[in-house]
XYZ file of C-alpha atoms in Angstrom:
495
model
C -15.426 10.179 11.503
C -17.577 11.915 8.825
C -20.628 11.744 11.115
C -18.889 13.818 13.812
C -19.775 17.208 12.328
C -18.120 19.306 15.026
C -14.820 17.459 14.754
C -14.889 17.637 10.952
C -15.540 21.384 11.002
C -12.578 21.918 13.349
C -10.330 19.864 11.067
C -11.389 21.881 8.001
C -10.999 25.245 9.736
C -7.491 24.290 10.919
C -6.620 22.746 7.508
C -5.494 19.573 9.265
C -3.798 17.336 6.661
C -3.975 14.334 9.002
C -7.608 13.914 7.953
C -7.000 13.984 4.186
C -8.569 10.803 2.852
C -10.335 10.086 6.148
C -13.296 12.278 5.180
C -14.156 14.758 2.437
C -15.813 18.179 2.678
C -18.575 18.899 0.175
C -19.681 22.529 -0.190
C -23.377 22.865 -0.918
C -23.141 26.352 -2.447
C -20.382 25.597 -4.987
C -21.127 21.864 -5.493
C -17.384 21.184 -5.044
C -15.735 18.736 -2.664
C -12.331 19.232 -1.036
C -9.832 17.566 1.235
C -9.780 18.924 4.827
C -6.438 20.656 4.224
C -7.626 22.582 1.142
C -5.667 25.884 1.033
C -8.781 27.833 0.015
C -10.858 29.888 2.445
C -12.921 27.419 4.508
C -16.647 27.565 3.742
C -19.175 28.482 6.372
C -20.066 25.475 8.537
C -23.723 25.643 7.485
C -22.628 25.093 3.855
C -20.503 22.017 4.614
C -21.480 18.391 4.478
C -19.109 15.526 5.083
C -18.633 12.285 3.176
C -16.585 9.152 3.897
C -15.240 8.777 0.340
C -14.606 10.672 -2.873
C -17.031 8.290 -4.564
C -19.764 9.321 -2.141
C -19.182 12.984 -3.010
C -19.288 12.222 -6.719
C -22.445 10.143 -6.296
C -24.085 13.116 -4.558
C -23.246 15.379 -7.517
C -20.153 17.203 -6.233
C -17.061 17.882 -8.382
C -13.450 17.621 -7.269
C -11.769 20.885 -6.238
C -9.235 21.962 -8.857
C -7.002 23.507 -6.219
C -6.582 20.798 -3.559
C -7.324 17.799 -5.835
C -9.015 15.686 -3.146
C -9.058 12.616 -5.385
C -5.267 12.367 -4.933
C -5.238 12.412 -1.120
C -3.831 9.401 0.768
C -6.223 6.511 1.326
C -8.024 6.079 4.609
C -5.847 4.293 7.191
C -8.992 2.617 8.483
C -8.899 -0.084 5.800
C -5.457 -1.266 6.903
C -6.380 -1.405 10.576
C -9.723 -3.102 10.229
C -9.980 -6.787 9.374
C -13.717 -7.020 8.686
C -15.309 -7.718 5.320
C -15.887 -4.050 4.422
C -12.193 -3.275 4.916
C -11.241 -6.354 2.897
C -13.628 -5.227 0.148
C -12.016 -1.792 0.068
C -8.534 -3.280 -0.211
C -9.709 -5.425 -3.138
C -11.367 -2.467 -4.895
C -8.130 -0.492 -4.517
C -6.385 -3.499 -6.067
C -8.595 -3.224 -9.159
C -10.636 -6.398 -8.636
C -13.932 -4.768 -9.673
C -12.386 -3.556 -12.941
C -11.005 -7.003 -13.748
C -13.678 -9.322 -12.339
C -16.733 -7.132 -11.739
C -18.832 -6.989 -8.586
C -19.561 -10.766 -8.805
C -15.802 -11.395 -8.656
C -15.513 -9.161 -5.609
C -18.416 -11.001 -3.970
C -16.895 -14.385 -4.749
C -13.598 -13.472 -3.101
C -15.366 -12.280 0.037
C -17.935 -15.068 0.220
C -20.779 -12.540 0.128
C -23.696 -11.909 -2.195
C -23.540 -8.846 -4.434
C -26.548 -7.430 -2.557
C -24.726 -7.729 0.780
C -21.700 -5.892 -0.613
C -23.842 -3.082 -2.016
C -25.705 -2.667 1.261
C -22.613 -2.701 3.493
C -20.527 -0.334 1.357
C -23.423 2.086 0.903
C -23.976 2.145 4.667
C -20.323 2.864 5.510
C -19.022 4.767 2.483
C -22.066 6.283 0.864
C -21.238 4.514 -2.400
C -21.390 0.992 -3.764
C -18.539 -0.997 -5.309
C -19.181 0.250 -8.853
C -19.111 3.903 -7.733
C -15.949 3.334 -5.702
C -14.269 1.624 -8.662
C -15.451 4.449 -10.943
C -13.808 7.034 -8.675
C -10.580 5.058 -8.826
C -10.797 4.819 -12.619
C -11.229 8.584 -12.796
C -8.103 9.123 -10.707
C -6.123 6.625 -12.825
C -7.263 8.437 -15.949
C -6.154 11.757 -14.475
C -2.674 10.385 -13.774
C -2.338 9.075 -17.341
C -3.715 12.292 -18.857
C -1.386 14.529 -16.862
C 1.830 12.485 -16.814
C 1.989 10.721 -20.184
C 1.672 11.671 -23.867
C -0.619 8.658 -24.371
C -3.492 9.421 -26.800
C -6.694 10.088 -24.869
C -8.496 7.195 -26.529
C -5.849 4.824 -25.194
C -6.037 6.479 -21.771
C -9.740 5.631 -21.594
C -9.223 1.899 -21.953
C -5.994 1.834 -19.932
C -7.845 3.419 -16.996
C -10.512 0.703 -17.163
C -13.375 2.508 -18.934
C -15.518 0.434 -21.275
C -15.924 3.208 -23.841
C -14.475 6.584 -24.781
C -17.866 8.198 -24.239
C -18.052 6.922 -20.648
C -14.487 8.116 -20.095
C -15.262 11.623 -21.391
C -18.494 11.889 -19.409
C -16.886 10.688 -16.179
C -13.888 13.032 -16.428
C -16.173 16.009 -17.105
C -18.485 15.071 -14.256
C -15.747 14.407 -11.679
C -13.292 17.192 -12.538
C -15.518 19.734 -14.383
C -12.965 19.651 -17.203
C -12.648 17.674 -20.414
C -9.705 15.260 -20.740
C -8.099 17.714 -23.144
C -8.508 20.569 -20.662
C -6.906 18.458 -17.910
C -3.899 17.786 -20.128
C -3.572 21.448 -21.091
C -3.717 22.570 -17.435
C -1.048 20.025 -16.502
C 1.183 21.280 -19.319
C 0.850 24.874 -18.045
C 1.729 23.820 -14.475
C 4.787 21.850 -15.615
C 6.474 23.443 -18.619
C 8.038 20.947 -20.978
C 11.443 19.697 -19.899
C 13.595 16.964 -21.390
C 11.605 14.373 -23.361
C 10.162 11.693 -21.099
C 11.427 8.156 -21.439
C 8.982 6.373 -23.762
C 6.489 4.318 -21.768
C 7.539 5.872 -18.443
C 4.909 7.243 -16.068
C 6.058 9.671 -13.356
C 3.824 10.553 -10.423
C 3.877 11.620 -6.787
C 2.600 9.241 -4.105
C 1.191 11.300 -1.203
C 1.423 10.291 2.450
C 0.494 11.636 5.865
C 3.419 13.358 7.539
C 5.677 12.596 9.220
C 7.400 9.791 7.346
C 10.769 8.494 8.547
C 12.414 6.928 5.452
C 15.525 5.411 7.045
C 14.223 2.025 8.159
C 11.669 1.865 5.335
C 14.058 2.236 2.417
C 16.968 0.835 4.412
C 15.112 -2.435 4.914
C 14.130 -2.720 1.250
C 17.671 -2.000 0.045
C 19.478 -4.198 2.585
C 17.296 -7.219 1.809
C 17.071 -6.617 -1.959
C 17.193 -9.759 -4.082
C 19.723 -9.302 -6.920
C 18.014 -9.195 -10.289
C 14.612 -8.368 -8.774
C 15.486 -5.336 -6.606
C 18.240 -2.742 -6.398
C 19.122 0.661 -4.949
C 20.267 2.975 -7.738
C 20.598 6.771 -7.977
C 18.710 7.406 -4.746
C 15.806 5.131 -5.621
C 14.610 1.676 -4.673
C 13.894 -0.138 -7.927
C 12.235 -3.486 -8.508
C 10.318 -5.604 -11.010
C 6.583 -6.191 -10.658
C 4.402 -9.103 -11.790
C 1.022 -7.562 -12.648
C -2.347 -8.869 -13.920
C -1.859 -7.789 -17.547
C 1.925 -7.895 -17.822
C 4.951 -6.788 -15.849
C 6.537 -3.533 -14.817
C 9.527 -1.837 -13.236
C 9.121 0.801 -10.547
C 11.562 3.289 -9.027
C 10.595 4.838 -5.665
C 12.485 7.780 -4.134
C 11.781 9.476 -0.778
C 11.070 13.215 -0.907
C 10.151 15.699 1.813
C 6.410 15.665 1.125
C 5.835 12.732 -1.242
C 7.356 9.606 -2.743
C 8.556 10.086 -6.305
C 7.364 7.127 -8.368
C 8.472 6.210 -11.894
C 6.689 3.287 -13.501
C 7.378 1.431 -16.709
C 4.508 -0.917 -17.592
C 4.074 -3.367 -20.443
C 0.309 -2.698 -20.238
C -1.026 0.637 -18.915
C -4.164 -1.103 -17.597
C -1.950 -2.190 -14.683
C -1.381 1.370 -13.464
C -3.943 1.444 -10.634
C -2.868 -2.013 -9.475
C 0.818 -1.044 -9.522
C 0.161 2.140 -7.529
C -1.848 0.175 -4.964
C 1.023 -2.293 -4.539
C 3.587 0.479 -4.144
C 1.466 2.207 -1.517
C 1.199 -1.057 0.441
C 4.932 -1.677 0.063
C 5.734 1.698 1.656
C 2.763 1.752 4.087
C 1.737 5.140 2.703
C -1.854 5.028 3.949
C -0.787 4.768 7.583
C -1.744 7.412 10.136
C 1.623 8.081 11.845
C 0.175 10.621 14.275
C -2.306 8.089 15.683
C 0.375 5.397 15.823
C 2.987 7.546 17.515
C 0.535 9.074 19.982
C -0.325 5.596 21.195
C 3.265 4.370 21.427
C 4.376 7.545 23.225
C 2.150 6.636 26.151
C 4.756 3.994 27.056
C 7.558 5.980 28.751
C 10.177 3.476 27.574
C 9.137 3.748 23.910
C 8.524 7.503 23.935
C 12.196 8.532 23.436
C 12.460 6.259 20.373
C 9.305 7.759 18.872
C 10.416 11.328 19.589
C 13.816 10.709 18.002
C 12.391 9.554 14.646
C 8.595 9.899 14.428
C 6.687 8.459 11.513
C 8.313 5.067 11.080
C 6.440 2.842 8.644
C 6.179 -0.937 8.392
C 7.834 -2.118 5.151
C 5.282 -4.164 3.229
C 5.372 -6.223 0.068
C 4.282 -5.888 -3.555
C 3.511 -9.614 -3.714
C 2.416 -11.539 -0.596
C 3.318 -14.927 -2.115
C 6.825 -13.707 -2.966
C 7.330 -12.417 0.552
C 6.151 -15.692 2.111
C 8.733 -17.599 0.060
C 11.436 -15.133 1.071
C 10.424 -15.436 4.733
C 11.038 -19.193 4.542
C 14.408 -18.642 2.860
C 15.315 -16.239 5.677
C 14.588 -18.655 8.506
C 17.588 -18.879 10.874
C 20.083 -17.392 8.389
C 21.680 -13.970 7.899
C 20.276 -11.294 5.602
C 23.115 -11.945 3.147
C 22.434 -15.692 3.083
C 18.706 -15.129 2.518
C 19.499 -12.854 -0.431
C 21.826 -15.485 -1.891
C 19.200 -18.242 -1.639
C 16.546 -15.995 -3.209
C 18.886 -14.897 -6.021
C 19.515 -18.549 -6.947
C 15.778 -19.179 -7.216
C 15.336 -16.057 -9.332
C 18.125 -16.954 -11.746
C 16.900 -20.524 -12.156
C 13.132 -20.029 -12.227
C 12.283 -16.318 -12.661
C 11.011 -14.829 -15.913
C 13.679 -12.649 -17.610
C 12.904 -8.947 -18.224
C 14.701 -6.051 -19.896
C 15.753 -3.029 -17.846
C 17.356 -0.296 -19.992
C 17.819 2.001 -16.960
C 19.442 -0.384 -14.471
C 20.446 -3.868 -13.457
C 17.123 -5.651 -12.977
C 16.927 -8.929 -14.851
C 14.009 -11.080 -13.651
C 10.561 -11.287 -12.121
C 10.455 -13.255 -8.892
C 9.257 -16.808 -9.706
C 5.559 -17.396 -9.086
C 4.243 -20.235 -6.871
C 3.395 -22.407 -9.885
C 7.011 -22.303 -11.074
C 8.365 -23.031 -7.594
C 5.897 -25.869 -6.983
C 7.427 -27.726 -9.933
C 11.038 -27.380 -8.728
C 13.050 -30.568 -8.168
C 13.897 -30.447 -4.434
C 17.321 -31.938 -5.090
C 18.294 -28.785 -7.006
C 17.735 -26.561 -3.961
C 20.846 -25.739 -1.929
C 18.889 -25.796 1.319
C 18.648 -28.133 4.317
C 16.162 -30.945 3.648
C 13.629 -29.630 6.172
C 13.763 -26.164 4.600
C 13.196 -27.649 1.156
C 10.080 -29.377 2.445
C 8.804 -26.156 3.998
C 9.455 -24.138 0.836
C 7.873 -26.605 -1.581
C 4.870 -27.264 0.662
C 4.246 -23.513 0.820
C 4.651 -23.094 -2.961
C 2.253 -25.967 -3.692
C -0.345 -24.643 -1.259
C -0.161 -21.217 -2.910
C -0.252 -22.719 -6.394
C -3.293 -24.944 -5.803
C -5.226 -22.272 -3.927
C -5.455 -24.088 -0.600
C -3.543 -21.121 0.874
C -4.221 -17.542 -0.244
C -2.301 -14.448 0.824
C -3.677 -11.071 -0.076
C -5.788 -8.068 0.881
C -9.049 -10.039 1.006
C -7.906 -12.778 3.354
C -8.984 -13.092 6.961
C -5.791 -12.480 8.927
C -6.458 -14.854 11.809
C -7.614 -17.656 9.539
C -4.511 -17.182 7.379
C -2.293 -17.345 10.463
C -3.879 -20.680 11.394
C -3.319 -22.074 7.888
C 0.315 -20.971 7.898
C 0.969 -22.511 11.309
C -0.422 -25.808 10.019
C 2.324 -26.003 7.361
C 5.525 -27.912 8.176
C 8.365 -25.659 9.308
C 6.110 -22.703 10.154
C 6.369 -21.322 13.664
C 5.257 -18.072 15.277
C 8.145 -15.975 13.895
C 7.574 -16.892 10.230
C 3.818 -16.589 10.573
C 3.965 -13.162 12.225
C 6.518 -11.696 9.832
C 4.233 -12.747 6.949
C 1.229 -11.252 8.773
C 3.183 -8.031 9.285
C 4.667 -7.530 5.843
C 2.554 -9.590 3.435
C -0.909 -9.278 5.002
C -0.361 -5.733 6.270
C -1.537 -6.441 9.821
C -0.583 -3.340 11.864
C -0.807 -5.367 15.091
C 1.480 -8.251 14.098
C 4.069 -8.875 16.817
C 7.380 -10.762 17.074
C 8.136 -11.203 20.799
C 10.532 -14.071 20.092
C 12.606 -12.219 17.497
C 16.213 -11.870 18.663
C 16.468 -8.214 17.627
C 13.206 -7.342 19.374
C 14.237 -9.118 22.571
C 17.677 -7.511 22.578
C 16.194 -4.036 22.071
C 13.537 -4.627 24.712
C 16.098 -5.672 27.313
C 18.251 -2.649 26.451
C 15.315 -0.339 27.119
C 14.303 -2.046 30.342
C 11.299 -3.810 28.822
C 10.662 -7.490 29.639
C 12.935 -9.823 27.714
C 10.926 -13.054 27.717
C 8.346 -13.469 24.922
C 5.455 -13.998 27.324
C 6.203 -11.005 29.522
C 6.931 -8.781 26.521
C 3.620 -9.793 24.909
C 1.809 -8.861 28.095
C 3.519 -5.455 28.195
C 2.856 -4.914 24.479
C -0.900 -5.244 24.962
C -0.824 -1.514 25.746
C 0.625 -0.799 22.284
C -2.285 -2.378 20.402
C -3.406 -2.070 17.632
C 0.014 -0.772 16.533
C 2.444 -3.452 17.734
C 3.969 -3.868 14.252
C 5.083 -0.227 14.447
C 6.505 -0.773 17.920
C 8.620 -3.549 16.395
C 10.036 -1.047 13.872
C 11.052 1.314 16.682
C 12.639 -1.544 18.617
C 14.550 -2.859 15.606
C 15.813 0.666 14.894
C 17.890 0.655 18.098
C 20.342 -1.680 16.349
C 23.028 -0.418 13.951
C 22.047 -2.872 11.204
C 22.006 -1.664 7.553
C 18.230 -2.173 7.457
C 17.901 0.886 9.687
C 19.829 3.322 7.486
C 18.904 5.079 4.281
C 21.299 3.645 1.690
C 24.155 5.764 0.411
C 24.544 6.467 -3.301
C 27.254 3.864 -3.495
C 25.068 1.090 -2.050
């Protein structure tokens, strides 16, 4: 996209927010970079240059615009659509792997050499893995500076910087302000209100409009596992298992953002927690591109027009979702929640939640792999499926996450006992984030398809759905939404 100068200029001149995060505009005369929708007067085309990432702009010596704050724009939807190694690398960098394991750790997960990673990322993004991770650290630092009273020295290390000097230099270079100046500006924008809850971080998660929240939050609330998830005071709340500790997050839909409140036992987990929440709510999607494609089918078009911007509910923990998918095989939503709640009570790690009713972290694969099968109130075949999955996840023979090859992971899942196409595709859709995952055999999909006049048999529906690619997972959301199930409705306050 950033190499198509004419198209980029048109997007900047029309202030088109759809391209925020897809490319960045650097202004040669001011040495500032902006998002395409910056509210300022657009620069003259001859003074613009375009970059594929904020890190590339920073590497070229440009500073972030103080007005449009381009470092906070939604991530590029390209990394969710693509399944190649560069996209997998970007998903891992967003997950904080470079900060925790360095570039060698990133290379090890991808099966590449560090030189290959540098070369590929420089070619596509204009910045290597260290520069991309540095840009993310700068944004994490900004969030902590502006939304918490945390001492600036602690902010430096919580954001992933190795020293306070590096932290100060980076903040000045990226934002043209000192950390203290950033905090003072934030205080002037948001006059002091009631004292913040100690340890609580409040921020806004941006997205590309439109966003239809009904099926997104409805699905999360209707399938919530007691003790791990709940709907309370207009927010979806849940516990999080994170690399340095655990956390609790509350997510509330707003007109132009998602309100996010995070409580973390270790602030170094902030970037990782934000990345997980964005994947959970599919916030880096490009709904305009998705809906434009699906509208070309005259039978889907009315569904899209009625509620544009549907997202695919994701997961904060792929292993957790895989376990829950097995528990949900051939049973009702209520029964799946009951089975999951029993596992949580028996094997989850207890947590404190002063603001609500959350009690546990979902048990990790290692804990589930050690469970006595006779203690599971499940059919014998389901027990075998569950424990085989947990052991494969625990010993590393099966990995689920942003770095995994989606087709290879599908093949490994299908090789497990009790795994058929439905379970494999629902995991691909919600745990792996595959936007083209498809469930032609799902009862709700088939019922909706027949009601619309689409083919009802899995084979014929798959053939028809080829026209919806690469967005078949979104088509599934529109089909499911024709049913009056609680998953399709934003929960009421009394839920």
